mmCIF file of C-alpha atoms in Angstrom:
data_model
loop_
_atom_site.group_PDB
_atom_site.id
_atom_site.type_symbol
_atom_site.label_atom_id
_atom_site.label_comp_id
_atom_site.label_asym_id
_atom_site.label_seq_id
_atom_site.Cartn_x
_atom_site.Cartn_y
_atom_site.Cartn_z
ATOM 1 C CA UNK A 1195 11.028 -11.405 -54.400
ATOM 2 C CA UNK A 1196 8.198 -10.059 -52.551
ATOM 3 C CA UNK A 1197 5.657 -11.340 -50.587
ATOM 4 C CA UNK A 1198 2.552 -8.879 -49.102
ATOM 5 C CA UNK A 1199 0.875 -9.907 -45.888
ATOM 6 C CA UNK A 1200 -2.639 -8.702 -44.952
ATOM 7 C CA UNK A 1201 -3.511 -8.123 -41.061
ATOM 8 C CA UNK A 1202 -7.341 -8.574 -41.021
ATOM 9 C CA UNK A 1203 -7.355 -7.910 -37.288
ATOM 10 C CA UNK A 1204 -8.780 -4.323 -36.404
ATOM 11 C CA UNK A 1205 -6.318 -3.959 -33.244
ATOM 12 C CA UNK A 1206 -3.195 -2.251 -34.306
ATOM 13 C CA UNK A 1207 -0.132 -4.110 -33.472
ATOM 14 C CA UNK A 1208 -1.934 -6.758 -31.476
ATOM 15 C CA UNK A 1209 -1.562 -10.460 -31.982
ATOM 16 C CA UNK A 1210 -2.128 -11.139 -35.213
ATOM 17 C CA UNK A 1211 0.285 -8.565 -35.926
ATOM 18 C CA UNK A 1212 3.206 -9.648 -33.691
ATOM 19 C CA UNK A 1213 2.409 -13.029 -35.624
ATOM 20 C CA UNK A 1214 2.896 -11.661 -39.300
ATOM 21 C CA UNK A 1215 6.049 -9.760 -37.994
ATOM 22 C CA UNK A 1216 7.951 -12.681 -37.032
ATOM 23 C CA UNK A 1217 7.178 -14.509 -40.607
ATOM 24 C CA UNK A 1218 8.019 -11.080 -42.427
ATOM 25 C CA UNK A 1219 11.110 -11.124 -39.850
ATOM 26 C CA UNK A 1220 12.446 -14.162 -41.149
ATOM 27 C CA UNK A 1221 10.994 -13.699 -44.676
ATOM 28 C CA UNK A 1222 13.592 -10.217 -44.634
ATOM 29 C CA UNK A 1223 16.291 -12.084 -43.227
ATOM 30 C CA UNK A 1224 16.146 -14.851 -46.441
ATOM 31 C CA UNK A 1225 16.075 -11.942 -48.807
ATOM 32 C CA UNK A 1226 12.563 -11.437 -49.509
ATOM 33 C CA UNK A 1227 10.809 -7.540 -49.532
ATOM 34 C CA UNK A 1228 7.585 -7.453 -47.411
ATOM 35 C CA UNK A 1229 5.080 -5.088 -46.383
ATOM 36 C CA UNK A 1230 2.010 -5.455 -44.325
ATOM 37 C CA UNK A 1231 -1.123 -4.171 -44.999
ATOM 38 C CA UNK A 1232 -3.973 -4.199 -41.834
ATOM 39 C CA UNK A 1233 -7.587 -4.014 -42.873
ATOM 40 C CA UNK A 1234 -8.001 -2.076 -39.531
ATOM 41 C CA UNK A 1235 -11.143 -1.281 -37.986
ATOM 42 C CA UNK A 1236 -13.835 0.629 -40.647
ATOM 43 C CA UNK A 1237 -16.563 -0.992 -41.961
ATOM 44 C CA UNK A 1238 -15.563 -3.012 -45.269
ATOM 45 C CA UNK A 1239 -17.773 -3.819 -48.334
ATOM 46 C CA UNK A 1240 -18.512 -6.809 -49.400
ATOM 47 C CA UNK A 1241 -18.872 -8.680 -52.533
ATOM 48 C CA UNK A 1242 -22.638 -7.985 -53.965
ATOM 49 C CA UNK A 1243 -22.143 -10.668 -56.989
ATOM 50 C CA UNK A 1244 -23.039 -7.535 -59.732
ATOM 51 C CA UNK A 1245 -20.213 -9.089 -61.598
ATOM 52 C CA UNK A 1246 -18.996 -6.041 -62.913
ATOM 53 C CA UNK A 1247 -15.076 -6.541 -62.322
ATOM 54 C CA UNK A 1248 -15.716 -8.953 -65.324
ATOM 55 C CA UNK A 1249 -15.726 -6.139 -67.183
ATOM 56 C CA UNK A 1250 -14.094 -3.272 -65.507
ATOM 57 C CA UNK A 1251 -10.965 -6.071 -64.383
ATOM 58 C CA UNK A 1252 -11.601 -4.688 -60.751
ATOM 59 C CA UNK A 1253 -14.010 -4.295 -58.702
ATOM 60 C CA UNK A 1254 -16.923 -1.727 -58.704
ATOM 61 C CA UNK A 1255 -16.277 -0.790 -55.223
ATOM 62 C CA UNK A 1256 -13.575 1.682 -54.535
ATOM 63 C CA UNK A 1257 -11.677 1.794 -51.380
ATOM 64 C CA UNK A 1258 -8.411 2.569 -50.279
ATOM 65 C CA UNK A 1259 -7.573 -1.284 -49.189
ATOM 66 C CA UNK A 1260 -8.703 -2.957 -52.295
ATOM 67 C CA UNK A 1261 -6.986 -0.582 -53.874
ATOM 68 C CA UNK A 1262 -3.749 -1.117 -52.589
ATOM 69 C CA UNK A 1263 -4.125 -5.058 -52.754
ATOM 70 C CA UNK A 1264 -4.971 -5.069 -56.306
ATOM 71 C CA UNK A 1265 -2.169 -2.927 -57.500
ATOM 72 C CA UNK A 1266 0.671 -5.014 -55.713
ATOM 73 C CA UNK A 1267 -0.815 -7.489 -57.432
ATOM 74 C CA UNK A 1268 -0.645 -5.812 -60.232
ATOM 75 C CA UNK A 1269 3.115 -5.051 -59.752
ATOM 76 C CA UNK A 1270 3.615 -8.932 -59.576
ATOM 77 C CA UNK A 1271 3.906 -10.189 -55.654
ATOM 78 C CA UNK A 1272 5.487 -13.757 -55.519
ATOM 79 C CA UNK A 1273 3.675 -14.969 -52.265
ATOM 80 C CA UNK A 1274 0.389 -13.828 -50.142
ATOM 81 C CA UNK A 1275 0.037 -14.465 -46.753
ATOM 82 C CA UNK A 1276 -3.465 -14.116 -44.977
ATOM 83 C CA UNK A 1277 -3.641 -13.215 -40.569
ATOM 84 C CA UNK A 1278 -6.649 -13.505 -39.087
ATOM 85 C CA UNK A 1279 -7.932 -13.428 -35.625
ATOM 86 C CA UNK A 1280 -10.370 -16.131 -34.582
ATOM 87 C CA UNK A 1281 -13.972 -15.108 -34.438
ATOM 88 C CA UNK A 1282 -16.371 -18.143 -33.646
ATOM 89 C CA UNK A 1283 -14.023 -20.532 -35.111
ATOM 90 C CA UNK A 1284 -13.827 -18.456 -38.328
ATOM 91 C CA UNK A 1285 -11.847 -15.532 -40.111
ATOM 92 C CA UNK A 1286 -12.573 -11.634 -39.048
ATOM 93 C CA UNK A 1287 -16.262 -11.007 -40.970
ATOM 94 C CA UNK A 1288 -14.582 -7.497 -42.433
ATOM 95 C CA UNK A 1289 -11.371 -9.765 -43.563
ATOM 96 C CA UNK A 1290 -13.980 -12.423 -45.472
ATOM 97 C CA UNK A 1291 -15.771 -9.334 -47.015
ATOM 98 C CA UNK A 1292 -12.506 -8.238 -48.390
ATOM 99 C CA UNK A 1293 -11.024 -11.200 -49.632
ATOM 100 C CA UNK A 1294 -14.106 -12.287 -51.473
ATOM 101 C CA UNK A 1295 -13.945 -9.283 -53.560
ATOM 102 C CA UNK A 1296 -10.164 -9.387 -54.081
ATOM 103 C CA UNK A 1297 -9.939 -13.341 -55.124
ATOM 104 C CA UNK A 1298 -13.317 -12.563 -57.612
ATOM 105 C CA UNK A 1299 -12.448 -10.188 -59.312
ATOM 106 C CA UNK A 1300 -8.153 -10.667 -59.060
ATOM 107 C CA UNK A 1301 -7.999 -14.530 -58.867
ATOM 108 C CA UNK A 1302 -5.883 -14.277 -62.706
ATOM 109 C CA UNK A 1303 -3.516 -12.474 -61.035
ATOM 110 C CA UNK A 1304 -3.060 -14.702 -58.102
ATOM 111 C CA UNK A 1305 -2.307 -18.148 -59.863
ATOM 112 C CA UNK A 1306 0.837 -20.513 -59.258
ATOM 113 C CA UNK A 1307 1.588 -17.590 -56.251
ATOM 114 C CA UNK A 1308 2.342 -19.553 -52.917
ATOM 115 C CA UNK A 1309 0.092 -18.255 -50.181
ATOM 116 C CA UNK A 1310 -0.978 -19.186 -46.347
ATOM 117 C CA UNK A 1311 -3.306 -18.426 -43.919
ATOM 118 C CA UNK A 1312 -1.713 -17.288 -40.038
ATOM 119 C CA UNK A 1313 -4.451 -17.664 -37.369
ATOM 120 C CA UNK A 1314 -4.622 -16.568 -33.987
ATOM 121 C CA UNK A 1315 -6.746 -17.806 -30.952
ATOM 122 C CA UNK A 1316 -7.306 -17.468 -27.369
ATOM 123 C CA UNK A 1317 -7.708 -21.392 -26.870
ATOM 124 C CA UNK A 1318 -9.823 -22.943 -30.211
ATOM 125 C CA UNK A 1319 -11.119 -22.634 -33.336
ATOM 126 C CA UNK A 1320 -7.752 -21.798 -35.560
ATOM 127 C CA UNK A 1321 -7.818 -24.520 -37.618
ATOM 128 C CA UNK A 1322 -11.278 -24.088 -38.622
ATOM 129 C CA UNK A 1323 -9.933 -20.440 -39.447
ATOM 130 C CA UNK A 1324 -7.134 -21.991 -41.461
ATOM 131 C CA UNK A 1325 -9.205 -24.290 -43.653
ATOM 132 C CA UNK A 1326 -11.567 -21.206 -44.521
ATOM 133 C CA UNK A 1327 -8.717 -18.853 -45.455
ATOM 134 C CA UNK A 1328 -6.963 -21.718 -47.480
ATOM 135 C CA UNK A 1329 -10.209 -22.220 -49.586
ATOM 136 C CA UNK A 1330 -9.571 -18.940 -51.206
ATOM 137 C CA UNK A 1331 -6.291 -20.470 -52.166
ATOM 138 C CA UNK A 1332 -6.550 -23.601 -53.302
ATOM 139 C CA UNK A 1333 -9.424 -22.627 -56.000
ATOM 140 C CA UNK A 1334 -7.117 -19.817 -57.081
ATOM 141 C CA UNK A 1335 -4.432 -22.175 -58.364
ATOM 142 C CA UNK A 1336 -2.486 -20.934 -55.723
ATOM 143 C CA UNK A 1337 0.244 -23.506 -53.740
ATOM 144 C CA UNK A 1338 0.108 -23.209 -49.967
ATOM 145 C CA UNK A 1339 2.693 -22.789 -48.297
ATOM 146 C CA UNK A 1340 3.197 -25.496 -44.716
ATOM 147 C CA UNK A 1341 5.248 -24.824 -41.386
ATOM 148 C CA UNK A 1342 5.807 -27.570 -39.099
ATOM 149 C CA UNK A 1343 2.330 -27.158 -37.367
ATOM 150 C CA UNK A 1344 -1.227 -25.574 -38.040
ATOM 151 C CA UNK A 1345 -0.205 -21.856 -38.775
ATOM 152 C CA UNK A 1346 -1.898 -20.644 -35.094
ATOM 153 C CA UNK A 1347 -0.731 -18.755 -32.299
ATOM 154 C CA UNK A 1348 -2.065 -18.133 -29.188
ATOM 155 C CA UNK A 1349 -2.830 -15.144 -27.316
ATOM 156 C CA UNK A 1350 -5.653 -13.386 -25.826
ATOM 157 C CA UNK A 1351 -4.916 -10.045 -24.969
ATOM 158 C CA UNK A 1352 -2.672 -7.637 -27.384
ATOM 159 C CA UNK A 1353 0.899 -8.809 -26.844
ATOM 160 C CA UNK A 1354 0.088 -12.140 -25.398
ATOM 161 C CA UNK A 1355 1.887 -14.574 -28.400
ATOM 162 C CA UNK A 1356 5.164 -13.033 -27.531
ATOM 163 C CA UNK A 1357 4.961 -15.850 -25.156
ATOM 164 C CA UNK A 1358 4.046 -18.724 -27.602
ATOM 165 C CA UNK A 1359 7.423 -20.074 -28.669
ATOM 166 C CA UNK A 1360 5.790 -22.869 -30.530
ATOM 167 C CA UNK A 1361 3.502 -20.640 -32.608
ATOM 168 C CA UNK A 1362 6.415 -17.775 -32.909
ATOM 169 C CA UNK A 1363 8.774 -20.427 -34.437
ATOM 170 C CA UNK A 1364 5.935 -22.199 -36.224
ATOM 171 C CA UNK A 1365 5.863 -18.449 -38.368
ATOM 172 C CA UNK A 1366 9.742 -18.483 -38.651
ATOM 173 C CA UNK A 1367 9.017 -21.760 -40.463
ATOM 174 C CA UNK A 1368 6.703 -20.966 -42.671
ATOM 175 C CA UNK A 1369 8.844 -18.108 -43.738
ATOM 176 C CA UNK A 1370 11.466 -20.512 -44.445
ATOM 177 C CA UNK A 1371 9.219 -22.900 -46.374
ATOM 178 C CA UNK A 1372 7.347 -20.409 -48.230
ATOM 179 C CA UNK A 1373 11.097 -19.128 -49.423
ATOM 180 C CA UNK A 1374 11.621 -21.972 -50.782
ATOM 181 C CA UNK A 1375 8.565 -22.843 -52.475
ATOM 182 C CA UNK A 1376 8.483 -19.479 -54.421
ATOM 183 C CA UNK A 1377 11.640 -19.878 -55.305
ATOM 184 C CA UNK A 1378 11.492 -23.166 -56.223
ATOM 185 C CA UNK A 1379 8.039 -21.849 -58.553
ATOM 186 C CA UNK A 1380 10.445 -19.327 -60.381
ATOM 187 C CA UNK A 1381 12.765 -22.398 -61.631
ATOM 188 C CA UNK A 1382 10.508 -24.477 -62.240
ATOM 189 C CA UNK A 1383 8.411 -21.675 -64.666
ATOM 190 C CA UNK A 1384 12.238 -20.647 -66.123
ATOM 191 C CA UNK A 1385 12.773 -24.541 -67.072
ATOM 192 C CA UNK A 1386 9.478 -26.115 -67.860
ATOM 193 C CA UNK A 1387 7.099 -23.092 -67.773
ATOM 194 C CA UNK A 1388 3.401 -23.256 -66.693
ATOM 195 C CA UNK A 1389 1.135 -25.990 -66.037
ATOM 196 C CA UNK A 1390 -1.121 -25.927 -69.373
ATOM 197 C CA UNK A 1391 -4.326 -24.838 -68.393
ATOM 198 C CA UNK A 1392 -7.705 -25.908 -70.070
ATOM 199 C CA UNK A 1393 -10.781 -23.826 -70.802
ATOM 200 C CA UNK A 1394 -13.134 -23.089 -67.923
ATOM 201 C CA UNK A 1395 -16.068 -25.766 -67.613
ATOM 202 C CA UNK A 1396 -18.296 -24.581 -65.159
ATOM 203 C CA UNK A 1397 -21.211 -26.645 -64.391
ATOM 204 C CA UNK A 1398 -24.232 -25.861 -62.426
ATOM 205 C CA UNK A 1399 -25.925 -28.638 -60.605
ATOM 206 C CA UNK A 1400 -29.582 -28.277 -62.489
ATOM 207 C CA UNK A 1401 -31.422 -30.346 -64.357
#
């Protein structure tokens, strides 16, 4: 099994990083491959709604990142995990710009896969982080994964959530629990297969 975590902080091996490494830590240690990816710090384009990747299956834009994402995905991950660093109570804007493309145009790819969102923050604000990052999730038919708290640590300056113990075992957790979920997924698909699914109905709220 393999699960591929995304870094969307632009400092190299700061917090959000030492985060991710303690739940890809544990995640190696229970047999699962990982590999993060960081979104680092150039400027990222975002989704423009041209709707293309409808047709080309990707999107229009072409970048290195995206890239990479979409063909692990293509490979066939079995869990995503999603680090952020809190900005104003809310995800990196670079991150956001990057997942929106990814989950529009790759969201097929992406069902029944267990995911969570990792947050980090000086003081506040990380679970209004989490519930952003998880609503690219749950309408992607994707389970999330739980720990034993919020998925937040806490540190300000790069290196500072060595000290969290709570938040450090808090990732250790969720490694365990995601684990066991994905697992879990690939019996349950061997034995009774996929949830049917139903034809899209999209309605638009117009008269």
């Amino acid at each position: 099994m393999k699960v591929l975590l995304i870094n969307g902080s632009p400092r190299k091996g700061g917090n959000t990083h030492i985060a991710l490494s303690e739940v890809a830590k544990t995640l190696n240690e229970n047999g699962v491959e990982t590999e993060i990816v960081s979104i680092g710090a150039k400027a990222m384009q975002g989704c423009i709604a041209c709707n293309r990747c409808r047709e080309l299956e990707r999107c229009v834009f072409q970048d290195e990142l995206y890239d990479r994402i979409r063909k692990q995905l293509e490979d066939g991950i079995d869990g995503l995990i999603v680090g952020s660093p809190t900005y104003y109570a809310g995800p990196n804007g670079s991150l956001c710009a990057l997942l929106d493309r990814v989950f529009y145009s790759s969201s097929d790819l992406m069902k029944y896969k267990p995911a969570a969102a990792v947050t980090v923050c000086r003081r506040g604000g990380a679970s209004a982080t989490l519930d952003r990052l998880n609503k690219y999730f749950t309408i992607s038919g994707m389970p999330v994964a739980s720990s034993q708290y919020w998925n937040s640590i806490h540190g300000r300056m790069p290196g500072e959530s060595e000290q969290d113990g709570e938040g450090k075992q808090t990732m250790r957790t969720l490694a365990r629990n995601m684990t066991f979920l994905m697992k879990s997924i690939a019996l349950g698909k061997e034995q009774f297969g996929l949830p049917e699914r139903e034809e899209r109905i999209a309605t638009h709220f117009i008269r």
